[in-house]
Every structure is written in structure tokens, then in C-alpha cells.
Short mmCIF file of C-alpha atoms and ligand atoms in Angstrom, two decimals:
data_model
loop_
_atom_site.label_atom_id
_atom_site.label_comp_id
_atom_site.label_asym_id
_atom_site.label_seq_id
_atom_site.Cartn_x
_atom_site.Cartn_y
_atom_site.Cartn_z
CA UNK A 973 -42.28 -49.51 -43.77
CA UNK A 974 -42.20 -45.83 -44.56
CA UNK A 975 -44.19 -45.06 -47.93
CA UNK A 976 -46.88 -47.37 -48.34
CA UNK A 977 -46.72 -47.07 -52.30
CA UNK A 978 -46.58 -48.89 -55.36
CA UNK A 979 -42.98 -50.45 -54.43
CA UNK A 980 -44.80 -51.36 -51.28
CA UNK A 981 -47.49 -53.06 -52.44
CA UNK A 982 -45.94 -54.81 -55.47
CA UNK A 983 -42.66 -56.07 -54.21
CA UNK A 984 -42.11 -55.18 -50.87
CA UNK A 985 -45.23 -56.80 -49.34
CA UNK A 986 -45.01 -60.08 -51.74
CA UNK A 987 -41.32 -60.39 -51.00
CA UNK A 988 -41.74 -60.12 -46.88
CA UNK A 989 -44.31 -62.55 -47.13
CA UNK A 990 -42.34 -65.42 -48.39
CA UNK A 991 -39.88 -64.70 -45.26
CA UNK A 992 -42.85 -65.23 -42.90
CA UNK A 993 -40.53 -67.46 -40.92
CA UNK A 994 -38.07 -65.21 -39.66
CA UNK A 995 -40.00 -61.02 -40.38
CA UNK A 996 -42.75 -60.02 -39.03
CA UNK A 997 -44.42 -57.35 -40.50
CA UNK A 998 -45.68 -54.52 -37.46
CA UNK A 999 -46.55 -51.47 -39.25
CA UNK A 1000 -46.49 -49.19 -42.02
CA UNK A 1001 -47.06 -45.32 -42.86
CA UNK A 1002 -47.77 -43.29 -45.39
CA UNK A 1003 -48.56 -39.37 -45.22
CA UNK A 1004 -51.23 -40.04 -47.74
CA UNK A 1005 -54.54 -41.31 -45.92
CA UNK A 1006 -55.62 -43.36 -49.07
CA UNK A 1007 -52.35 -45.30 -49.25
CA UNK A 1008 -52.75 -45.90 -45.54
CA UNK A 1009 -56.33 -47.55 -46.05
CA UNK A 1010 -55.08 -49.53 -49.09
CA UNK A 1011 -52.31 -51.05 -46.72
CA UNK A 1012 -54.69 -52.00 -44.13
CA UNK A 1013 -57.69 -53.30 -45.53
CA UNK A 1014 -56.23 -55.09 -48.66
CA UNK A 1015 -52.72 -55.77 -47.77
CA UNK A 1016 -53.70 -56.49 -44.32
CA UNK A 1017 -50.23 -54.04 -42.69
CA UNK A 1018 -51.29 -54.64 -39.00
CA UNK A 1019 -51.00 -50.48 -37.82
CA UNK A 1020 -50.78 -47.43 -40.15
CA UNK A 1021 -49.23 -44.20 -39.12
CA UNK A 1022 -49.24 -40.92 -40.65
CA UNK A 1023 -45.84 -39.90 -38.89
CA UNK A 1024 -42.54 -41.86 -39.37
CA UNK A 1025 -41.23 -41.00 -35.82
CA UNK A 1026 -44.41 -41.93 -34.18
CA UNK A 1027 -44.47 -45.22 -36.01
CA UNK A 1028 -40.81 -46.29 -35.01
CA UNK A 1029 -41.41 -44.97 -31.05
CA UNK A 1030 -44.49 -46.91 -30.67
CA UNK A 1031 -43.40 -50.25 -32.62
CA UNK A 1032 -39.45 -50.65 -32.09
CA UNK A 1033 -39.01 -52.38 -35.18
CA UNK A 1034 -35.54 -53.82 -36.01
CA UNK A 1035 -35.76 -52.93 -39.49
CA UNK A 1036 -37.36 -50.20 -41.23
CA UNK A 1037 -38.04 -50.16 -44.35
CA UNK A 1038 -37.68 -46.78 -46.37
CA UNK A 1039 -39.81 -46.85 -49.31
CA UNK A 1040 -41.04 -43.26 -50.47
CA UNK A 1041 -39.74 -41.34 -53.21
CA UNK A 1042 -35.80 -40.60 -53.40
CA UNK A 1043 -35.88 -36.97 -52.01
CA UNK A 1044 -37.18 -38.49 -48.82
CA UNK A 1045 -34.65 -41.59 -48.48
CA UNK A 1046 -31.51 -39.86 -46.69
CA UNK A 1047 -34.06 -38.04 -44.24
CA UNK A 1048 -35.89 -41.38 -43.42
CA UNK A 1049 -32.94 -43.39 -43.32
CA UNK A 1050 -30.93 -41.30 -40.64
CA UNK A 1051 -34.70 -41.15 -38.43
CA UNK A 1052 -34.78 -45.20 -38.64
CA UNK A 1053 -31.04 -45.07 -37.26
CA UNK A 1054 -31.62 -42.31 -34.61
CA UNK A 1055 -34.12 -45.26 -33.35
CA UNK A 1056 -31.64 -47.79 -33.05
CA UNK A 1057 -32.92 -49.59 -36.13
CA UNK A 1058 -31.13 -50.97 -39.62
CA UNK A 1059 -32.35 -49.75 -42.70
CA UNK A 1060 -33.42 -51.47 -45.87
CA UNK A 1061 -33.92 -48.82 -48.20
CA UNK A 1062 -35.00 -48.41 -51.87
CA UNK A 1063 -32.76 -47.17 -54.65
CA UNK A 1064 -31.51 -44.57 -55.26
CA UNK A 1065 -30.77 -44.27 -51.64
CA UNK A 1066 -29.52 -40.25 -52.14
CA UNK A 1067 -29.71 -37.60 -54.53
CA UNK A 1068 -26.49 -36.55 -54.20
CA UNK A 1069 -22.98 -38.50 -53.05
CA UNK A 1070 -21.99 -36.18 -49.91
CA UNK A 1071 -25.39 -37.28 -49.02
CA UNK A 1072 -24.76 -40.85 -49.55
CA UNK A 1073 -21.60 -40.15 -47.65
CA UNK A 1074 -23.65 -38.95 -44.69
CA UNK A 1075 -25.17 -42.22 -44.54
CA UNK A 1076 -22.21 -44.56 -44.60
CA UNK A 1077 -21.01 -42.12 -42.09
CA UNK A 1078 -24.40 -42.68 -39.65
CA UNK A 1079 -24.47 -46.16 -40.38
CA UNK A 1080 -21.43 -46.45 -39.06
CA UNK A 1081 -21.53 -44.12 -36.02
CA UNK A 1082 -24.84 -46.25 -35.13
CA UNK A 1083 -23.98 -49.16 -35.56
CA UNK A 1084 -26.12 -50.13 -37.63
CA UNK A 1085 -26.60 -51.67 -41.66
CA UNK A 1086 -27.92 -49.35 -44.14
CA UNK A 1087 -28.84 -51.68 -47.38
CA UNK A 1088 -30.50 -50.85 -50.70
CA UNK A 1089 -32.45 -52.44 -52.83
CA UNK A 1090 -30.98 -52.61 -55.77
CA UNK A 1091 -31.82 -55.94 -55.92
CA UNK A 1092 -31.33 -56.96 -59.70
CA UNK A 1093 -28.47 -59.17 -59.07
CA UNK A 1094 -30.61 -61.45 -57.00
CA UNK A 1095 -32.54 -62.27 -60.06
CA UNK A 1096 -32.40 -66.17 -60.83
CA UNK A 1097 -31.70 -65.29 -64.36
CA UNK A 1098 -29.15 -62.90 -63.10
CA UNK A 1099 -27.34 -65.29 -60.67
CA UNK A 1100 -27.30 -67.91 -63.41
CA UNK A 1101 -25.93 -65.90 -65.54
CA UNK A 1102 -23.00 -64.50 -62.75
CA UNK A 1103 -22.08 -68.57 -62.23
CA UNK A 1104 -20.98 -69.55 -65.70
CA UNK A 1105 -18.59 -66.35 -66.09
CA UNK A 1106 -15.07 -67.94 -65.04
CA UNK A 1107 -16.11 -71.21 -66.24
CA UNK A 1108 -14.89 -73.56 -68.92
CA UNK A 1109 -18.00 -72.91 -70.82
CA UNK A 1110 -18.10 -69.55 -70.72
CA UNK A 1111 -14.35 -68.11 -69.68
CA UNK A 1112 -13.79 -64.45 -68.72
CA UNK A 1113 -16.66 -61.92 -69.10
CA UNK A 1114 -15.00 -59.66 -71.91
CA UNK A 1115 -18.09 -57.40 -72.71
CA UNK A 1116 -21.66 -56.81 -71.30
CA UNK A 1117 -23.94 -55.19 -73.52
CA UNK A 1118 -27.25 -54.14 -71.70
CA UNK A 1119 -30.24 -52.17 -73.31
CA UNK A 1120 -33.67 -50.95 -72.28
CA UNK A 1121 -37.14 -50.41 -74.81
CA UNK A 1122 -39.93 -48.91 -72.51
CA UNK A 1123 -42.78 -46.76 -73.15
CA UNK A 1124 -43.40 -43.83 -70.95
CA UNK A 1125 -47.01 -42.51 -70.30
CA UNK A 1126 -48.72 -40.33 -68.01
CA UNK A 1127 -49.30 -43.24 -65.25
CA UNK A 1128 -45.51 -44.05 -65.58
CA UNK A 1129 -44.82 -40.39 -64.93
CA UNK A 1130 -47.25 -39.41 -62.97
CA UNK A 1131 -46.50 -37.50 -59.27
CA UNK A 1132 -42.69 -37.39 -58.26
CA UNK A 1133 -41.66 -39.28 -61.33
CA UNK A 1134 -43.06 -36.73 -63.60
CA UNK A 1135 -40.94 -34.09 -61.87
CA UNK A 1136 -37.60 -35.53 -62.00
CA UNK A 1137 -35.59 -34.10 -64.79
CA UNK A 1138 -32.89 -36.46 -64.26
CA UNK A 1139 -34.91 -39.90 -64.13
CA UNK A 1140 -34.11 -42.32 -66.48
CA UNK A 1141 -30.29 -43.10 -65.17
CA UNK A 1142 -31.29 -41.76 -61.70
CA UNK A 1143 -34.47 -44.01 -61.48
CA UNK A 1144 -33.83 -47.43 -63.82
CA UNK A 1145 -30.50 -46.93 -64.76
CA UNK A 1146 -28.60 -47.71 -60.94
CA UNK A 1147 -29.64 -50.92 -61.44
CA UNK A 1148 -28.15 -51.45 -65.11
CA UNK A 1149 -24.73 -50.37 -62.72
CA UNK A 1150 -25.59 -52.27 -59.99
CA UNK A 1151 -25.49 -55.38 -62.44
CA UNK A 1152 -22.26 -54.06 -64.29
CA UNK A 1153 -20.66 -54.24 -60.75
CA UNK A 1154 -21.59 -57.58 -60.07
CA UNK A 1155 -21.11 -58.91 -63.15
CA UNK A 1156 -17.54 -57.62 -63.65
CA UNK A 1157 -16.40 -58.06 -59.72
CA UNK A 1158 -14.17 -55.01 -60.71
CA UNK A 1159 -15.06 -50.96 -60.85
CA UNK A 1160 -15.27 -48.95 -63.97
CA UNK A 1161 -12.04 -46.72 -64.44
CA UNK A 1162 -14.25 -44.25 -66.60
CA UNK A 1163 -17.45 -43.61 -67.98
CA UNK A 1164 -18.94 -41.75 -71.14
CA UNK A 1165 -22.25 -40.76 -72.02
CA UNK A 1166 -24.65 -38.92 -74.58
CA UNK A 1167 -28.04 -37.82 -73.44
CA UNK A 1168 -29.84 -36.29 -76.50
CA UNK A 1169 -33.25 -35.65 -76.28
CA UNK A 1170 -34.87 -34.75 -79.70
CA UNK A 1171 -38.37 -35.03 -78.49
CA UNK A 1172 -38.56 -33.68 -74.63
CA UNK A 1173 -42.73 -35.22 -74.40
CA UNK A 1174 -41.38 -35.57 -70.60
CA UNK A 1175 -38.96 -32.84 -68.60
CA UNK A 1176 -36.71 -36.27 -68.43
CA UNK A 1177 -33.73 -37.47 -69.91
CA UNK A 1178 -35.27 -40.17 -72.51
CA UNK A 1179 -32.00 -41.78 -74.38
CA UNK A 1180 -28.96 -42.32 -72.46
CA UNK A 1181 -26.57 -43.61 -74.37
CA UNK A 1182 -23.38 -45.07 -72.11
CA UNK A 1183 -19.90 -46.80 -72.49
CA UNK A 1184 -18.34 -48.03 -69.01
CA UNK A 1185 -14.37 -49.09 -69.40
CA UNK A 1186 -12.11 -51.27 -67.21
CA UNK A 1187 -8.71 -51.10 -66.48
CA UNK A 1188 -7.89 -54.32 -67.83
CA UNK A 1189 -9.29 -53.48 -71.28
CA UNK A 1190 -12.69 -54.80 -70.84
CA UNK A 1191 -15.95 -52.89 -71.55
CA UNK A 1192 -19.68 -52.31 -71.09
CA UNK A 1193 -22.64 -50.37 -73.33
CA UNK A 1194 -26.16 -49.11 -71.78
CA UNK A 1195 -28.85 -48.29 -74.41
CA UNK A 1196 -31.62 -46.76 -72.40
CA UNK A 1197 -34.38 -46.02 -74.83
CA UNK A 1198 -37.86 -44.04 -73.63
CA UNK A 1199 -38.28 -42.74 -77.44
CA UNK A 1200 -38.41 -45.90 -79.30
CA UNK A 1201 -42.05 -47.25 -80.42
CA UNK A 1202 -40.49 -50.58 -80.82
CA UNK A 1203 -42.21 -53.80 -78.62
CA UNK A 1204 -40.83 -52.51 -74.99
CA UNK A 1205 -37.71 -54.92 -73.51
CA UNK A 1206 -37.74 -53.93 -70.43
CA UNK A 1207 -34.12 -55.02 -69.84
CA UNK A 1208 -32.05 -57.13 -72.07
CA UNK A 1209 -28.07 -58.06 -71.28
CA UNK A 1210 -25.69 -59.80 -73.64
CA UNK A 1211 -22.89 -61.31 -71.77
CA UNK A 1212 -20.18 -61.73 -73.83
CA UNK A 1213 -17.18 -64.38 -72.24
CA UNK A 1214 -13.96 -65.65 -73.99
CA UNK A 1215 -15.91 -69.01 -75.31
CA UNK A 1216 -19.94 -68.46 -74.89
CA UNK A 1217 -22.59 -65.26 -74.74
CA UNK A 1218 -25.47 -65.02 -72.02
CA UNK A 1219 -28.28 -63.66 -73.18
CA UNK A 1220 -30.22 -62.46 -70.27
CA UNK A 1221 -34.11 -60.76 -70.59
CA UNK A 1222 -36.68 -59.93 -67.78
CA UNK A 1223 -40.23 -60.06 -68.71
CA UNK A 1224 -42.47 -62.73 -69.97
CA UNK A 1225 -43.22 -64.55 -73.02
CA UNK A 1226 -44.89 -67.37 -75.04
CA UNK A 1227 -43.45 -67.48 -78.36
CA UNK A 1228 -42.81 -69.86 -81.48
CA UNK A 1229 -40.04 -69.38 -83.49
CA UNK A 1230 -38.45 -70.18 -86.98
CA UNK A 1231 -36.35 -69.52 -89.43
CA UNK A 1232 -33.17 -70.22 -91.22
CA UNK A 1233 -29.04 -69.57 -89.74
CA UNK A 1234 -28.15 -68.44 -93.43
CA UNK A 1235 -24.48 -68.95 -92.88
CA UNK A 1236 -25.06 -72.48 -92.19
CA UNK A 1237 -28.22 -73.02 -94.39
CA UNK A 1238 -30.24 -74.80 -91.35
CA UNK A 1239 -33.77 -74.21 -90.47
CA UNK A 1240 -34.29 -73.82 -86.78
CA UNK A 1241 -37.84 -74.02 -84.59
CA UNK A 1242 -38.12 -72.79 -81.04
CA UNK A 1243 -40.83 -72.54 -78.33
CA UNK A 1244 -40.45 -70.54 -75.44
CA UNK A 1245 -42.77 -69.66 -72.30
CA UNK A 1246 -41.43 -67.64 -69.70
CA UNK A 1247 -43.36 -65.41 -66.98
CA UNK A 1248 -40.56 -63.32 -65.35
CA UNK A 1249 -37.53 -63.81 -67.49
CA UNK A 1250 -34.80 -66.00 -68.88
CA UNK A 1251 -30.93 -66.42 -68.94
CA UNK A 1252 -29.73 -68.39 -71.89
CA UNK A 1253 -26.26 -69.71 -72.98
CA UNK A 1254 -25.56 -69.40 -76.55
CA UNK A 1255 -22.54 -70.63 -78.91
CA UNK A 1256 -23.85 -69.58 -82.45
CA UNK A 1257 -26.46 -71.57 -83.14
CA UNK A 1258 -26.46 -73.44 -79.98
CA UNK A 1259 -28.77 -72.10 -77.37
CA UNK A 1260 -29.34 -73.40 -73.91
CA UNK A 1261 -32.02 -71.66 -71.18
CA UNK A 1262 -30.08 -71.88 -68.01
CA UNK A 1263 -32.20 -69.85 -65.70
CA UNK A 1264 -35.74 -68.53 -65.58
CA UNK A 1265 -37.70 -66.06 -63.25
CA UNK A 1266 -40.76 -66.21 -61.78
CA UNK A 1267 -44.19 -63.86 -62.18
CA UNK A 1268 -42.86 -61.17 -60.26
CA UNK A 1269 -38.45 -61.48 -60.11
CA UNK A 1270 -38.57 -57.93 -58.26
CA UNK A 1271 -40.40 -58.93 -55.67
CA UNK A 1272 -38.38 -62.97 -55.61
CA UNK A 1273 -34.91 -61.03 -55.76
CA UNK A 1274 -36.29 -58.67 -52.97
CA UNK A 1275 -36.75 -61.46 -50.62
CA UNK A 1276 -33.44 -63.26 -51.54
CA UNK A 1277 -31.56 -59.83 -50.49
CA UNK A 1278 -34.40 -59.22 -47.45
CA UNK A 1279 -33.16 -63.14 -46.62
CA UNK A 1280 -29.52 -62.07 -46.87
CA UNK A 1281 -30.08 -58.98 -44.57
CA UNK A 1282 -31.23 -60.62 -41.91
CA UNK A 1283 -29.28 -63.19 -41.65
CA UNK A 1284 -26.64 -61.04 -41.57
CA UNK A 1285 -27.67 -59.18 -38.51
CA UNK A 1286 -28.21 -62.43 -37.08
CA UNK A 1287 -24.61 -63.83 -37.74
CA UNK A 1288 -23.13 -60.35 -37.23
CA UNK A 1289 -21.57 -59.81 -40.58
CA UNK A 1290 -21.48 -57.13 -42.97
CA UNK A 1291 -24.93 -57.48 -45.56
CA UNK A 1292 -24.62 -57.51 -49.31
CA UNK A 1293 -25.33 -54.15 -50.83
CA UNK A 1294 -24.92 -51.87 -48.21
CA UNK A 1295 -24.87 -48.05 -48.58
CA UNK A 1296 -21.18 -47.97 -48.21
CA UNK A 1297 -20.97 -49.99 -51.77
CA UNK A 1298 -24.35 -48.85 -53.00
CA UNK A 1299 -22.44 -45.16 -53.12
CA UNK A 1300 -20.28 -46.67 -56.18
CA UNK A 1301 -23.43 -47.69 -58.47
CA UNK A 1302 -24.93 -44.32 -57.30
CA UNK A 1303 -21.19 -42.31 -58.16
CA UNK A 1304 -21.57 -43.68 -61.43
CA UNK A 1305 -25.02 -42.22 -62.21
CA UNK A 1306 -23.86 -39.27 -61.15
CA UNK A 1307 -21.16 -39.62 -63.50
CA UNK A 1308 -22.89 -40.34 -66.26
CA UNK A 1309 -24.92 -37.42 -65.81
CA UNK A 1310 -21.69 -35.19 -65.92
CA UNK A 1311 -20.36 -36.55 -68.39
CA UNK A 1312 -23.43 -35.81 -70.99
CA UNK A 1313 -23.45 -32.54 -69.42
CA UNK A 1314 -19.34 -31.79 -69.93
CA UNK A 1315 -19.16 -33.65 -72.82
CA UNK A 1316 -15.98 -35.96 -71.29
CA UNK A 1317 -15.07 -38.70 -70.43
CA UNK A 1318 -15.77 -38.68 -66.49
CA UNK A 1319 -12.83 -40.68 -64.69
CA UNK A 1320 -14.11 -42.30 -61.41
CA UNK A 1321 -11.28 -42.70 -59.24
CA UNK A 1322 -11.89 -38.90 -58.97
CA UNK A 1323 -14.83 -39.27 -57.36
CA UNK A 1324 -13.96 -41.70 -54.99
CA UNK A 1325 -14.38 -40.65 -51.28
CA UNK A 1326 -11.04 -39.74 -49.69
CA UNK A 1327 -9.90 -37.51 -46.62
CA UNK A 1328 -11.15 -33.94 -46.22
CA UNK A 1329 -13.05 -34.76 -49.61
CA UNK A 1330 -16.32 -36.48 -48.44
CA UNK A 1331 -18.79 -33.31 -49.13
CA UNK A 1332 -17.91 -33.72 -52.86
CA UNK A 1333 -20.44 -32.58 -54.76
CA UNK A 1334 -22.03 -34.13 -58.19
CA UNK A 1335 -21.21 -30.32 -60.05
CA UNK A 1336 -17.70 -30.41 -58.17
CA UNK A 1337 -17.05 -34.55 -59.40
CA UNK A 1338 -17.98 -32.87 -62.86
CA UNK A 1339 -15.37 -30.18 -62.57
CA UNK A 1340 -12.64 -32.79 -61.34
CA UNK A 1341 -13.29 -34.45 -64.32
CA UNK A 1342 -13.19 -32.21 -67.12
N1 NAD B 1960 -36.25 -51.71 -56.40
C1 NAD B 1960 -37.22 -51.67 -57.31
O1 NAD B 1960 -37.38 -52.57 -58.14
C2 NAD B 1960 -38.16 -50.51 -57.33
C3 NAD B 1960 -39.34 -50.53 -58.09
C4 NAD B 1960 -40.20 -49.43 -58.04
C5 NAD B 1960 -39.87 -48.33 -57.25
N2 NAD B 1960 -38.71 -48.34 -56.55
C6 NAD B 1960 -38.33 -47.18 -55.71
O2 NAD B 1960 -39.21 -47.12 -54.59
C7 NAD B 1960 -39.41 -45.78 -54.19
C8 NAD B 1960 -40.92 -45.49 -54.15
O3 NAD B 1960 -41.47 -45.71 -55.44
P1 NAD B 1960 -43.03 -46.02 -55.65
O4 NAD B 1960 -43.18 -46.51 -57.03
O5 NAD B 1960 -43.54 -46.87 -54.53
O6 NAD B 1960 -43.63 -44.56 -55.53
P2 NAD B 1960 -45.15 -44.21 -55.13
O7 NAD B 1960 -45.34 -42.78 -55.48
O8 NAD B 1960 -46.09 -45.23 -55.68
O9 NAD B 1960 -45.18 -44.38 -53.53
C9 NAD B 1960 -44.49 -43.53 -52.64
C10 NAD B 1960 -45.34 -43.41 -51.38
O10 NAD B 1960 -44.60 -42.64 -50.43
C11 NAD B 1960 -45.55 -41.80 -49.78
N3 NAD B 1960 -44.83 -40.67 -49.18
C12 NAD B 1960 -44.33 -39.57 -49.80
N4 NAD B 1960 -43.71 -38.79 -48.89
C13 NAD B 1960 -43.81 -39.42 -47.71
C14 NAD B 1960 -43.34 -39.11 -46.40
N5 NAD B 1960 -42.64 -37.98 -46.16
N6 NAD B 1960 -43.61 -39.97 -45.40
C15 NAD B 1960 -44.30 -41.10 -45.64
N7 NAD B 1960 -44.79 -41.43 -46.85
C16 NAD B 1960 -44.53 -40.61 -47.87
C17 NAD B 1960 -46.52 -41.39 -50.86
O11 NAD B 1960 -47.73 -40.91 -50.32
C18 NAD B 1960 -46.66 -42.69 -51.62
O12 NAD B 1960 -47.73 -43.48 -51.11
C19 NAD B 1960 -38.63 -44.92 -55.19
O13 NAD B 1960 -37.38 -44.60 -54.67
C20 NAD B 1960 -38.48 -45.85 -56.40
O14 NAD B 1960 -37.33 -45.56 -57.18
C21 NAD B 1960 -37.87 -49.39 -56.56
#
């Protein structure tokens, strides 16, 4: 593991320990001596290193793990490969596309799998949710609605955070995308989006306000809200098919509810206890929880993509989420960014990679565009 940080500890570690059977965890580092002594002594990481290269030379893992902040991720990435090793990397794997580009293009000279962890989808709420669209129940997925309510404070924007200006698509929102994808098995043909910031407390963008459309008519709207003082929702998706919604919400509750469906005139009473999240089916006033999540889903849906990984490598097939389609979640960040910026529509086949056009740059995507 490179970057022995809060990812580390809190999903990482958790989600390599459940795979105890097949990973074996030889070493971390960290450049920070504190995070290096936190790994050992409480998290029990069996040798720290200060230096990346060292680390790799002297413990010839199969796997490393890149988990520092993003200006440090295409760097890392292409060391681990130099070494002969696949990469599991965190989102968002590259700050800019030719970058990402550089990557598919080393993974490929080497060899060897680069995957992210954008590992939302992996979610049991999430995969629950991804099972009933084509269904009887729930028919084609027509419209996904997804919104965000979180409250931003000096510990959530402390260090590299703090100094991003583009954070809150950059950072969160690839993995509202990386859901879109998966839950519309199709790519956005365009994207528009408002950033306003009427109260900059952070350098950040702190309301991003997106529409995604399909060629086939269908749609998607992100609501990312850092100004809001309402109770924080850390993500909340409406799924909306041809016969039934999804209603799809990580975080944890206990709650009691009731109150009346005024068309019909019926009172209704619920109780609800969840620790991670839920997915539930609803036809107007029917309701049905078909999925929940544990304490900590990041770290559960870590493991089930870490579990998919390797047993990829094993079986010698290509992983789920590799860079290669990792670089469409990222090109539409990107292009939401330019598109706030130009104030257009940004349409994506433009920034697809294609011959003599792989250095493409986010300003240059923005100029195709407009
Ligand atoms: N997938 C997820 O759910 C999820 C959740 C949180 C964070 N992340 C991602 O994980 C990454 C790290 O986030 P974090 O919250 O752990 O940040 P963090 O600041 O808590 O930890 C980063 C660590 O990297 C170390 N570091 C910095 N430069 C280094 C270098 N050159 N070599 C070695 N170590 C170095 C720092 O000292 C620090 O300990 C980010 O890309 C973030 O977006 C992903």
C-alpha cells in the first residue's frame, strides 16, 4: 500500500482483511512518519517504508495498492507497473485524461491490470438495486435521480482536500458517474452543468448542479449540495423504471414513521433500522426494502471489487473497473467541469480517445465542445 491514510485505515485495511484467504498483506508506506507508526502498531501493516520504490524492490508484491492523494496516483501507479506489479488504485486515478490515457497505455505495454476503486457499484444496496432494472417489476430504468446533503468543515477539508479548487465532482462526484454507468449499461451522449457558488467558505466548487442525457431519450440529475444546512444525505438515488422506483440511501438510521397518503386518505406507520444503507422498491404507497448495507459498505464493496481483482488475475481475464473504463467516469467529470465553465452543453463522444488524439487535454475537450 502506498499512502497509509485515512482511506487506508478505514476501508482499505477492513476490506483486505475479510480476503485473508487469498491477500496477504506485506507492507505499507507513507512519507509521513506518524502515519507509518499508526499502520504498524495499531493496524498491525507487517513493514513500513518511507520510499515507494524501496518498498516494492524489497517486498515483490503482486499488487500494490495506490492510496495517497490524486496528484500522486498516475506517478505511483506507473512505479508499481515498472515493478512488474498490478495496480489497485483509488479514485480519481488522474487529474487529467491524457494522463489517464498514459495509464491504459502502461497497463497495457506491461501487461498488467490497472483498477480503481470506485467501488460504489459493489454496494449491496447498489447491486440490489442494478438486479430489478429489466425486470417485470421494475422494467427499463427511464430516469436516475441522485443527490448529495453534506456538511463541509475544517477536518473534511483539511490538507490536500482543502487545496483542491475543483473537489466536489473531482473527489465525490466520480462515483455518482461511476453508478450512472452501471446503472444505465449505456454512456451519456452529453452532459450539462451549473456550478454557482454564492458563498465560497471553501476555494471549492460547493453546488454542482448536473443533467446527463442518453441517446435513447433517457436521462439522469446530480444535486451535489456542500451549502445546504439541511440533515446531511450523504447519497440518495431514485431509480425510476417503466413500472416501479428504487429508492436507494447510504448511511444509517433508526427511525419511526407516520403519517397520512392524502390522495388516498390512509394512515401509514413505518420502522426502520439500518447501519450502512438501504435499497427499497416502491409503487406509490407500496414500499419494499430489498437490500441493506452493512456498518461500513465502503470498506464491504472494497473487498467485493478487491475479490473480483484477484480472481481475475488468477483466471486471466480482464477485472471490472479497470483504468481503461475508469477514463469514461473520469471524462465525464472533466466534462462537467467544462461545461459550468463554457456554459454548454459538453458532448462526450468528443472526448472520446481516438488516433493521434490521446494527449487531449481537459481545456482542449472544453474547446471541442463549445
Ligand atoms: N474509494 C473511496 O471510498 C474513498 C474514500 C476516501 C478517500 N478516497 C481516496 O483515497 C485517496 C487518499 O485519501 P485519504 O482520505 O486517505 O487521504 P489522507 O490525506 O488521509 O491520506 C493520504 C496519505 O498519503 C500520504 N502521502 C502523501 N504523499 C505521499 C507520497 N508521495 N508517498 C507516500 N505517501 C504519501 C500522506 O502522508 C497521507 O498519510 C484519495 O484519492 C481519495 O479521493 C477514496
Amino acid at each position: 500500500m502506498i499512502g497509509l491514510g485515512a482511506v487506508t485505515r478505514n476501508i482499505h485495511l477492513p476490506a483486505y482483511r475479510t480476503l485473508s484467504d487469498k491477500l496477504e498483506i506485506v507492507a505499507g508506506c507513507d512519507t509521513d512518519p506518524a502515519a507509518r507508526l499508526t499502520a504498524k502498531d495499531k493496524f498491525g501493516v507487517p513493514a513500513v517504508f518511507e520510499d515507494a520504490r524501496k518498498m516494492i524492490m524489497e517486498t515483490a508484491p503482486d499488487i500494490v495498492s495506490v492510496c495517497t492523494p490524486p496528484a500522486f496516483h498516475v506517478e505511483q501507479s506507473l512505479l508499481a507497473l515498472e515493478y512488474g506489479c498490478h495496480v489497485f488504485c483509488e479514485k480519481p486515478v488522474a487529474e487529467t485524461l491524457a494522463d489517464a490515457d498514459k495509464l491504459v497505455r502502461s497497463a497495457a505495454e506491461a501487461e498488467r491490470h490497472i483498477v480503481v476503486n470506485n467501488q460504489f457499484p459493489y454496494m449491496n444496496i447498489h447491486r440490489a438495486a442494478k438486479e430489478r432494472i429489466g425486470t417485470p417489476e421494475f422494467g427499463k430504468l427511464l430516469f436516475l435521480q441522485a443527490s448529495q446533503i453534506f456538511h463541509p468543515d475544517e477536518v473534511t477539508e483539511a490538507d490536500w482536500r482543502g487545496l483542491l479548487r475543483r473537489r466536489l465532482c473531482f473527489e465525490f462526484g466520480v462515483h455518482v458517474f461511476s453508478l450512472v454507468r452501471y446503472f444505465f449499461d449505456d454512456e451519456p451522449i452529453a452532459i450539462s452543468a451549473q456550478m454557482p457558488n454564492p458563498l465560497s467558505k471553501f476555494r471549492s466548487d460547493a453546488l454542482n448542479l448536473i443533467t446527463l442525457e442518453f441517446a435513447d431519450g433517457r436521462a439522469a440529475s446530480i444535486v451535489l449540495n456542500r451549502l445546504s444546512n439541511a440533515r446531511e444525505r450523504y447519497l440518495d438515488m431514485r431509480l425510476d423504471g417503466e413500472y416501479a422506483s428504487v429508492h436507494t440511501s447510504i448511511g444509517g438510521e433508526i427511525r419511526f414513521e407516520a403519517g397520512l397518503h392524502t390522495r388516498q386518505k390512509r394512515p401509514f406507520v413505518g420502522f426502520s433500522f439500518v447501519k450502512g444503507g438501504k435499497a427499497v422498491i416502491e409503487n406509490g404507497t407500496r414500499s419494499r426494502v430489498i437490500a441493506k448495507d452493512g456498518i461500513n459498505p465502503f470498506a464491504s464493496s472494497t473487498a467485493y471489487h478487491f475479490n473480483n481483482f484477484i480472481d481475475s488475475i488468477r483466471n486471466g481475464n480482464t477485472p471490472q473497473g479497470t483504468v481503461a473504463d475508469n477514463r469514461k467516469t473520469l471524462a465525464l467529470v472533466f466534462a462537467a467541469y467544462d461545461s459550468a465553465e463554457t456554459r454548454n452543453p459538453v458532448y462526450l463522444k468528443d472526448l472520446e480517445p481516438a488516433e493521434g488524439r490521446t494527449e487531449l487535454s481537459v481545456s482542449e475537450g472544453a474547446a471541442i465542445a463549445s
